[in-house]
GROMACS .gro file of C-alpha atoms in nm:
model
  382
    1UNK     CA    1  -6.422   6.334   2.139
    2UNK     CA    2  -6.736   6.498   2.006
    3UNK     CA    3  -6.931   6.299   2.263
    4UNK     CA    4  -6.713   6.429   2.547
    5UNK     CA    5  -6.708   6.786   2.419
    6UNK     CA    6  -7.085   6.769   2.380
    7UNK     CA    7  -7.128   6.683   2.747
    8UNK     CA    8  -6.843   6.907   2.860
    9UNK     CA    9  -6.823   7.201   2.616
   10UNK     CA   10  -6.477   7.353   2.553
   11UNK     CA   11  -6.611   7.685   2.678
   12UNK     CA   12  -6.689   7.530   3.017
   13UNK     CA   13  -6.351   7.360   3.034
   14UNK     CA   14  -6.171   7.683   2.942
   15UNK     CA   15  -6.364   7.876   3.207
   16UNK     CA   16  -6.270   7.624   3.476
   17UNK     CA   17  -5.905   7.617   3.367
   18UNK     CA   18  -5.895   7.996   3.399
   19UNK     CA   19  -6.077   7.997   3.732
   20UNK     CA   20  -5.830   7.748   3.883
   21UNK     CA   21  -5.533   7.922   3.720
   22UNK     CA   22  -5.385   7.603   3.576
   23UNK     CA   23  -5.330   7.727   3.219
   24UNK     CA   24  -5.000   7.614   3.062
   25UNK     CA   25  -4.730   7.881   3.056
   26UNK     CA   26  -4.544   7.781   2.738
   27UNK     CA   27  -4.682   7.725   2.392
   28UNK     CA   28  -4.530   7.380   2.351
   29UNK     CA   29  -4.663   7.247   2.680
   30UNK     CA   30  -4.961   7.014   2.673
   31UNK     CA   31  -5.267   7.243   2.692
   32UNK     CA   32  -5.462   7.231   3.018
   33UNK     CA   33  -5.790   7.208   2.825
   34UNK     CA   34  -5.669   6.896   2.647
   35UNK     CA   35  -5.543   6.744   2.972
   36UNK     CA   36  -5.891   6.780   3.122
   37UNK     CA   37  -6.033   6.567   2.841
   38UNK     CA   38  -5.731   6.336   2.872
   39UNK     CA   39  -5.822   6.266   3.235
   40UNK     CA   40  -6.163   6.145   3.119
   41UNK     CA   41  -6.024   5.959   2.817
   42UNK     CA   42  -5.787   5.756   3.037
   43UNK     CA   43  -6.093   5.555   3.141
   44UNK     CA   44  -6.210   5.509   2.782
   45UNK     CA   45  -5.877   5.345   2.693
   46UNK     CA   46  -5.798   5.207   3.037
   47UNK     CA   47  -5.574   4.932   2.898
   48UNK     CA   48  -5.350   5.175   2.709
   49UNK     CA   49  -5.054   5.376   2.832
   50UNK     CA   50  -5.051   5.755   2.855
   51UNK     CA   51  -4.891   5.802   2.511
   52UNK     CA   52  -5.144   5.578   2.336
   53UNK     CA   53  -5.437   5.753   2.506
   54UNK     CA   54  -5.304   6.090   2.397
   55UNK     CA   55  -5.252   5.960   2.043
   56UNK     CA   56  -5.615   5.849   2.027
   57UNK     CA   57  -5.715   6.197   2.138
   58UNK     CA   58  -5.489   6.383   1.897
   59UNK     CA   59  -5.625   6.178   1.606
   60UNK     CA   60  -5.976   6.280   1.707
   61UNK     CA   61  -5.880   6.645   1.757
   62UNK     CA   62  -5.718   6.667   1.414
   63UNK     CA   63  -6.034   6.525   1.259
   64UNK     CA   64  -6.238   6.779   1.451
   65UNK     CA   65  -6.003   7.061   1.334
   66UNK     CA   66  -5.922   7.153   1.695
   67UNK     CA   67  -5.889   7.529   1.734
   68UNK     CA   68  -5.824   7.539   2.107
   69UNK     CA   69  -5.520   7.705   2.264
   70UNK     CA   70  -5.171   7.588   2.173
   71UNK     CA   71  -5.179   7.347   1.878
   72UNK     CA   72  -4.801   7.307   1.837
   73UNK     CA   73  -4.797   7.001   2.065
   74UNK     CA   74  -4.988   6.804   1.801
   75UNK     CA   75  -4.684   6.789   1.574
   76UNK     CA   76  -4.537   6.512   1.789
   77UNK     CA   77  -4.684   6.295   2.061
   78UNK     CA   78  -4.561   6.385   2.409
   79UNK     CA   79  -4.383   6.129   2.625
   80UNK     CA   80  -4.515   5.979   2.949
   81UNK     CA   81  -4.306   6.214   3.162
   82UNK     CA   82  -4.450   6.530   3.006
   83UNK     CA   83  -4.802   6.389   3.033
   84UNK     CA   84  -4.748   6.313   3.403
   85UNK     CA   85  -4.626   6.670   3.462
   86UNK     CA   86  -4.926   6.811   3.277
   87UNK     CA   87  -5.162   6.598   3.486
   88UNK     CA   88  -5.005   6.730   3.806
   89UNK     CA   89  -5.036   7.086   3.677
   90UNK     CA   90  -5.414   7.075   3.631
   91UNK     CA   91  -5.477   6.896   3.965
   92UNK     CA   92  -5.810   6.747   4.065
   93UNK     CA   93  -6.025   7.047   4.159
   94UNK     CA   94  -6.090   7.131   3.793
   95UNK     CA   95  -6.219   6.778   3.736
   96UNK     CA   96  -6.447   6.792   4.039
   97UNK     CA   97  -6.596   7.122   3.924
   98UNK     CA   98  -6.636   6.985   3.572
   99UNK     CA   99  -6.839   6.694   3.708
  100UNK     CA  100  -7.059   6.928   3.909
  101UNK     CA  101  -7.116   7.139   3.597
  102UNK     CA  102  -7.277   6.831   3.437
  103UNK     CA  103  -7.539   6.786   3.708
  104UNK     CA  104  -7.885   6.854   3.571
  105UNK     CA  105  -8.178   6.661   3.716
  106UNK     CA  106  -8.403   6.561   3.427
  107UNK     CA  107  -8.685   6.358   3.585
  108UNK     CA  108  -9.007   6.551   3.532
  109UNK     CA  109  -9.369   6.500   3.644
  110UNK     CA  110  -9.586   6.328   3.387
  111UNK     CA  111  -9.297   6.139   3.225
  112UNK     CA  112  -9.320   5.825   3.438
  113UNK     CA  113  -8.998   5.930   3.609
  114UNK     CA  114  -9.165   6.056   3.927
  115UNK     CA  115  -9.376   5.919   4.212
  116UNK     CA  116  -9.649   6.139   4.359
  117UNK     CA  117  -9.483   6.438   4.196
  118UNK     CA  118  -9.142   6.354   4.346
  119UNK     CA  119  -8.832   6.232   4.163
  120UNK     CA  120  -8.685   5.936   4.359
  121UNK     CA  121  -8.311   5.970   4.422
  122UNK     CA  122  -8.099   5.681   4.555
  123UNK     CA  123  -7.799   5.752   4.777
  124UNK     CA  124  -7.543   5.478   4.831
  125UNK     CA  125  -7.170   5.419   4.861
  126UNK     CA  126  -6.893   5.190   4.736
  127UNK     CA  127  -6.515   5.150   4.746
  128UNK     CA  128  -6.246   5.148   4.477
  129UNK     CA  129  -5.903   4.980   4.489
  130UNK     CA  130  -5.596   5.203   4.449
  131UNK     CA  131  -5.227   5.147   4.374
  132UNK     CA  132  -5.038   5.038   4.684
  133UNK     CA  133  -4.810   5.333   4.751
  134UNK     CA  134  -4.713   5.499   5.078
  135UNK     CA  135  -4.889   5.821   4.978
  136UNK     CA  136  -5.214   5.643   4.892
  137UNK     CA  137  -5.202   5.430   5.209
  138UNK     CA  138  -5.144   5.737   5.423
  139UNK     CA  139  -5.423   5.943   5.268
  140UNK     CA  140  -5.692   5.689   5.183
  141UNK     CA  141  -5.611   5.409   5.436
  142UNK     CA  142  -5.711   5.049   5.370
  143UNK     CA  143  -5.933   4.778   5.521
  144UNK     CA  144  -5.793   4.575   5.808
  145UNK     CA  145  -5.604   4.291   5.645
  146UNK     CA  146  -5.663   4.439   5.300
  147UNK     CA  147  -5.391   4.428   5.038
  148UNK     CA  148  -5.466   4.766   4.875
  149UNK     CA  149  -5.566   5.113   4.991
  150UNK     CA  150  -5.919   5.208   4.897
  151UNK     CA  151  -6.116   5.523   4.828
  152UNK     CA  152  -6.474   5.536   4.951
  153UNK     CA  153  -6.732   5.733   4.758
  154UNK     CA  154  -7.099   5.815   4.790
  155UNK     CA  155  -7.318   5.909   4.495
  156UNK     CA  156  -7.674   6.024   4.445
  157UNK     CA  157  -7.859   5.921   4.130
  158UNK     CA  158  -8.202   5.978   3.982
  159UNK     CA  159  -8.360   5.636   3.991
  160UNK     CA  160  -8.570   5.670   3.675
  161UNK     CA  161  -8.299   5.823   3.452
  162UNK     CA  162  -7.995   5.670   3.628
  163UNK     CA  163  -7.812   6.001   3.603
  164UNK     CA  164  -7.574   6.107   3.878
  165UNK     CA  165  -7.678   6.428   4.051
  166UNK     CA  166  -7.403   6.433   4.311
  167UNK     CA  167  -7.098   6.252   4.442
  168UNK     CA  168  -6.826   6.284   4.703
  169UNK     CA  169  -6.510   6.085   4.768
  170UNK     CA  170  -6.283   6.032   5.066
  171UNK     CA  171  -6.072   5.786   5.259
  172UNK     CA  172  -6.172   5.428   5.328
  173UNK     CA  173  -6.198   5.501   5.702
  174UNK     CA  174  -6.463   5.769   5.643
  175UNK     CA  175  -6.815   5.636   5.684
  176UNK     CA  176  -7.070   5.660   5.405
  177UNK     CA  177  -7.287   5.871   5.633
  178UNK     CA  178  -7.003   6.119   5.696
  179UNK     CA  179  -6.935   6.148   5.323
  180UNK     CA  180  -7.304   6.198   5.245
  181UNK     CA  181  -7.321   6.481   5.500
  182UNK     CA  182  -7.059   6.670   5.299
  183UNK     CA  183  -7.280   6.696   4.992
  184UNK     CA  184  -7.653   6.734   5.037
  185UNK     CA  185  -7.671   7.050   4.825
  186UNK     CA  186  -7.749   6.848   4.512
  187UNK     CA  187  -8.093   6.773   4.654
  188UNK     CA  188  -8.394   7.000   4.669
  189UNK     CA  189  -8.772   7.038   4.642
  190UNK     CA  190  -8.943   6.789   4.412
  191UNK     CA  191  -8.712   6.501   4.508
  192UNK     CA  192  -8.728   6.217   4.758
  193UNK     CA  193  -8.395   6.072   4.875
  194UNK     CA  194  -8.389   5.697   4.950
  195UNK     CA  195  -8.111   5.563   5.174
  196UNK     CA  196  -8.017   5.227   5.321
  197UNK     CA  197  -7.977   5.165   5.695
  198UNK     CA  198  -7.609   5.265   5.698
  199UNK     CA  199  -7.715   5.625   5.639
  200UNK     CA  200  -7.992   5.644   5.899
  201UNK     CA  201  -7.953   5.910   6.164
  202UNK     CA  202  -8.072   6.247   6.289
  203UNK     CA  203  -7.801   6.457   6.122
  204UNK     CA  204  -7.829   6.326   5.767
  205UNK     CA  205  -8.209   6.304   5.779
  206UNK     CA  206  -8.224   6.665   5.895
  207UNK     CA  207  -7.966   6.787   5.641
  208UNK     CA  208  -8.149   6.629   5.348
  209UNK     CA  209  -8.488   6.754   5.463
  210UNK     CA  210  -8.351   7.107   5.512
  211UNK     CA  211  -8.281   7.124   5.136
  212UNK     CA  212  -8.654   7.088   5.066
  213UNK     CA  213  -8.622   6.726   4.956
  214UNK     CA  214  -8.825   6.447   5.118
  215UNK     CA  215  -8.654   6.151   5.285
  216UNK     CA  216  -8.699   5.773   5.308
  217UNK     CA  217  -8.442   5.585   5.518
  218UNK     CA  218  -8.422   5.230   5.639
  219UNK     CA  219  -8.370   5.211   6.014
  220UNK     CA  220  -8.164   4.933   6.169
  221UNK     CA  221  -8.306   4.693   6.425
  222UNK     CA  222  -8.138   4.880   6.710
  223UNK     CA  223  -8.248   5.226   6.598
  224UNK     CA  224  -8.456   5.382   6.881
  225UNK     CA  225  -8.811   5.473   6.774
  226UNK     CA  226  -9.100   5.532   7.014
  227UNK     CA  227  -9.460   5.538   6.898
  228UNK     CA  228  -9.622   5.879   6.939
  229UNK     CA  229  -9.947   5.789   6.767
  230UNK     CA  230 -10.068   5.532   6.514
  231UNK     CA  231 -10.211   5.637   6.177
  232UNK     CA  232 -10.519   5.472   6.020
  233UNK     CA  233 -10.310   5.277   5.767
  234UNK     CA  234 -10.102   5.111   6.041
  235UNK     CA  235  -9.794   5.330   6.003
  236UNK     CA  236  -9.708   5.547   6.300
  237UNK     CA  237  -9.544   5.873   6.400
  238UNK     CA  238  -9.221   5.887   6.599
  239UNK     CA  239  -8.954   6.149   6.666
  240UNK     CA  240  -8.586   6.158   6.580
  241UNK     CA  241  -8.406   6.317   6.873
  242UNK     CA  242  -8.066   6.468   6.943
  243UNK     CA  243  -7.965   6.648   7.266
  244UNK     CA  244  -8.021   7.025   7.260
  245UNK     CA  245  -8.182   7.010   6.915
  246UNK     CA  246  -8.541   7.015   6.800
  247UNK     CA  247  -8.690   6.671   6.743
  248UNK     CA  248  -8.786   6.570   6.388
  249UNK     CA  249  -9.124   6.399   6.337
  250UNK     CA  250  -9.108   6.093   6.112
  251UNK     CA  251  -9.356   5.840   5.984
  252UNK     CA  252  -9.255   5.478   6.050
  253UNK     CA  253  -9.353   5.202   5.808
  254UNK     CA  254  -9.281   4.837   5.887
  255UNK     CA  255  -9.323   4.541   5.656
  256UNK     CA  256  -9.171   4.206   5.574
  257UNK     CA  257  -9.111   4.036   5.240
  258UNK     CA  258  -9.260   3.692   5.173
  259UNK     CA  259  -9.081   3.460   4.931
  260UNK     CA  260  -9.194   3.128   4.788
  261UNK     CA  261  -8.977   2.825   4.713
  262UNK     CA  262  -9.125   2.722   4.376
  263UNK     CA  263  -8.980   2.372   4.407
  264UNK     CA  264  -9.188   2.281   4.712
  265UNK     CA  265  -9.441   2.564   4.718
  266UNK     CA  266  -9.338   2.670   5.068
  267UNK     CA  267  -9.356   3.033   5.175
  268UNK     CA  268  -9.109   3.198   5.410
  269UNK     CA  269  -9.122   3.540   5.573
  270UNK     CA  270  -8.805   3.748   5.572
  271UNK     CA  271  -8.682   4.004   5.823
  272UNK     CA  272  -8.891   4.305   5.917
  273UNK     CA  273  -8.794   4.616   5.722
  274UNK     CA  274  -8.843   4.946   5.902
  275UNK     CA  275  -8.855   5.268   5.702
  276UNK     CA  276  -8.868   5.620   5.840
  277UNK     CA  277  -8.986   5.902   5.617
  278UNK     CA  278  -9.063   6.272   5.616
  279UNK     CA  279  -9.376   6.194   5.411
  280UNK     CA  280  -9.621   6.213   5.700
  281UNK     CA  281  -9.946   6.230   5.501
  282UNK     CA  282 -10.072   5.871   5.489
  283UNK     CA  283 -10.347   5.957   5.240
  284UNK     CA  284 -10.130   6.133   4.983
  285UNK     CA  285  -9.844   5.883   5.021
  286UNK     CA  286 -10.003   5.536   5.048
  287UNK     CA  287  -9.825   5.282   5.265
  288UNK     CA  288  -9.844   5.013   4.996
  289UNK     CA  289  -9.617   5.216   4.764
  290UNK     CA  290  -9.319   5.219   4.999
  291UNK     CA  291  -9.185   4.863   4.961
  292UNK     CA  292  -9.150   4.898   4.583
  293UNK     CA  293  -9.013   5.249   4.617
  294UNK     CA  294  -8.746   5.140   4.865
  295UNK     CA  295  -8.654   4.844   4.646
  296UNK     CA  296  -8.577   5.083   4.360
  297UNK     CA  297  -8.272   5.212   4.547
  298UNK     CA  298  -8.092   4.908   4.399
  299UNK     CA  299  -8.062   5.122   4.088
  300UNK     CA  300  -7.763   5.278   4.259
  301UNK     CA  301  -7.604   4.933   4.289
  302UNK     CA  302  -7.651   4.889   3.914
  303UNK     CA  303  -7.479   5.219   3.851
  304UNK     CA  304  -7.187   5.118   4.071
  305UNK     CA  305  -7.156   4.799   3.868
  306UNK     CA  306  -7.145   5.006   3.550
  307UNK     CA  307  -6.879   5.232   3.698
  308UNK     CA  308  -6.667   4.955   3.850
  309UNK     CA  309  -6.705   4.700   3.568
  310UNK     CA  310  -6.805   4.860   3.237
  311UNK     CA  311  -6.596   5.176   3.280
  312UNK     CA  312  -6.318   5.079   3.519
  313UNK     CA  313  -6.277   4.734   3.369
  314UNK     CA  314  -6.361   4.507   3.662
  315UNK     CA  315  -6.288   4.482   4.030
  316UNK     CA  316  -5.932   4.368   3.964
  317UNK     CA  317  -5.844   4.697   3.787
  318UNK     CA  318  -5.691   4.967   4.007
  319UNK     CA  319  -5.637   5.334   3.939
  320UNK     CA  320  -5.318   5.448   3.762
  321UNK     CA  321  -5.212   5.721   4.004
  322UNK     CA  322  -4.957   5.671   4.279
  323UNK     CA  323  -5.050   5.996   4.457
  324UNK     CA  324  -5.375   6.102   4.627
  325UNK     CA  325  -5.400   6.410   4.403
  326UNK     CA  326  -5.380   6.194   4.093
  327UNK     CA  327  -5.634   5.947   4.234
  328UNK     CA  328  -5.882   6.227   4.301
  329UNK     CA  329  -5.841   6.360   3.946
  330UNK     CA  330  -5.897   6.009   3.808
  331UNK     CA  331  -6.204   5.961   4.026
  332UNK     CA  332  -6.369   6.279   3.899
  333UNK     CA  333  -6.269   6.187   3.544
  334UNK     CA  334  -6.448   5.855   3.593
  335UNK     CA  335  -6.759   6.033   3.718
  336UNK     CA  336  -6.745   6.269   3.419
  337UNK     CA  337  -6.721   5.976   3.178
  338UNK     CA  338  -7.027   5.817   3.336
  339UNK     CA  339  -7.217   6.142   3.283
  340UNK     CA  340  -7.099   6.167   2.923
  341UNK     CA  341  -7.213   5.816   2.840
  342UNK     CA  342  -7.541   5.882   3.021
  343UNK     CA  343  -7.590   6.175   2.784
  344UNK     CA  344  -7.551   5.934   2.490
  345UNK     CA  345  -7.813   5.705   2.641
  346UNK     CA  346  -8.046   5.999   2.706
  347UNK     CA  347  -8.022   6.114   2.344
  348UNK     CA  348  -8.096   5.764   2.212
  349UNK     CA  349  -8.392   5.727   2.447
  350UNK     CA  350  -8.529   6.068   2.352
  351UNK     CA  351  -8.484   6.022   1.977
  352UNK     CA  352  -8.640   5.674   1.981
  353UNK     CA  353  -8.924   5.767   2.217
  354UNK     CA  354  -8.820   5.493   2.461
  355UNK     CA  355  -8.893   5.489   2.835
  356UNK     CA  356  -8.613   5.619   3.062
  357UNK     CA  357  -8.386   5.390   3.262
  358UNK     CA  358  -8.304   5.044   3.131
  359UNK     CA  359  -8.423   5.094   2.774
  360UNK     CA  360  -8.065   5.124   2.641
  361UNK     CA  361  -7.768   4.914   2.746
  362UNK     CA  362  -7.507   5.122   2.924
  363UNK     CA  363  -7.240   4.870   2.825
  364UNK     CA  364  -7.336   4.901   2.458
  365UNK     CA  365  -7.326   5.281   2.484
  366UNK     CA  366  -6.978   5.260   2.640
  367UNK     CA  367  -6.856   5.045   2.352
  368UNK     CA  368  -7.004   5.293   2.104
  369UNK     CA  369  -6.814   5.581   2.265
  370UNK     CA  370  -6.486   5.385   2.261
  371UNK     CA  371  -6.527   5.301   1.893
  372UNK     CA  372  -6.641   5.646   1.782
  373UNK     CA  373  -6.290   5.793   1.757
  374UNK     CA  374  -6.169   5.512   1.530
  375UNK     CA  375  -6.478   5.543   1.315
  376UNK     CA  376  -6.430   5.917   1.280
  377UNK     CA  377  -6.064   5.881   1.188
  378UNK     CA  378  -6.141   5.612   0.928
  379UNK     CA  379  -6.410   5.825   0.768
  380UNK     CA  380  -6.176   6.125   0.757
  381UNK     CA  381  -5.895   5.921   0.596
  382UNK     CA  382  -6.117   5.812   0.309
   0.00000   0.00000   0.00000
């Protein structure tokens, strides 16, 4: 619990509880502050029921000499019904705001975490399976022929540090591009956003660039681009256009990837990859850097694997909640847990003087967090 309260201080939680007016009304009700941490802890002990998760938390809080509001509830563990009511009382908006309170870009020039003075940020999306209820089907929808409703989310992460700096969630039938358009405010000067072809378009490119951030997007084969003039390095300038709006100049970089079959020594050339970017200066931003830079966006795929496998427990694990409101609270709790474990990794990296990124196993850090409550309780008992 100290790990979670370190990433999400009780003062911040209390402030959000007050702002959203979800404080419990009776002394013996489960405290809203505790239920915020409970929503995160559900993912730590994803295989346990509500009562067992709360018991794990109360053990930790007793060890920590919890002095938050309303301590009478600790005298006996609440039942599943009271926990469900308490979850409904706090809603999901508190959890979303708690996640956003944790956003703090940390990549800095001179640390190896930037490129040409810019911190690369990957933007990508994924889906999550949900319990098959009428409410979830109606709100989130599901794939054609799919067995379960799904939530679609889009996240932005610093590539070097693998920290989330933004996320948004919606229904399965919302496109990744539409979701990304809802949250570009996490970006700003000193960053370069890298997106796959599913995000390419005038609106999102313009929205990201308007924040002061730079943009690199992969354009699909059918994306219309006309050469305005060719630069000395072979890249060229084109315009993104939309009726009644000012055109956006972009630099177009095309390349293909060559692979070699080591068994027979035969080379093959893959498809042509077309990137469009707001980085128009071909001298300051060399063309040869872009293939490796674009490839780094796969960091986001690694993060999704950590979220969907290490934290959620695998693709076969669905959320607990049967209502959209509960699903949204769980989603933001999952994002908060990722941030909390990332803080653990950051501290280890900093203390050991290791390079950022893959220096510490996220899975090992997750296991450490899960075990920490038991360790603390054992030490206290002795």
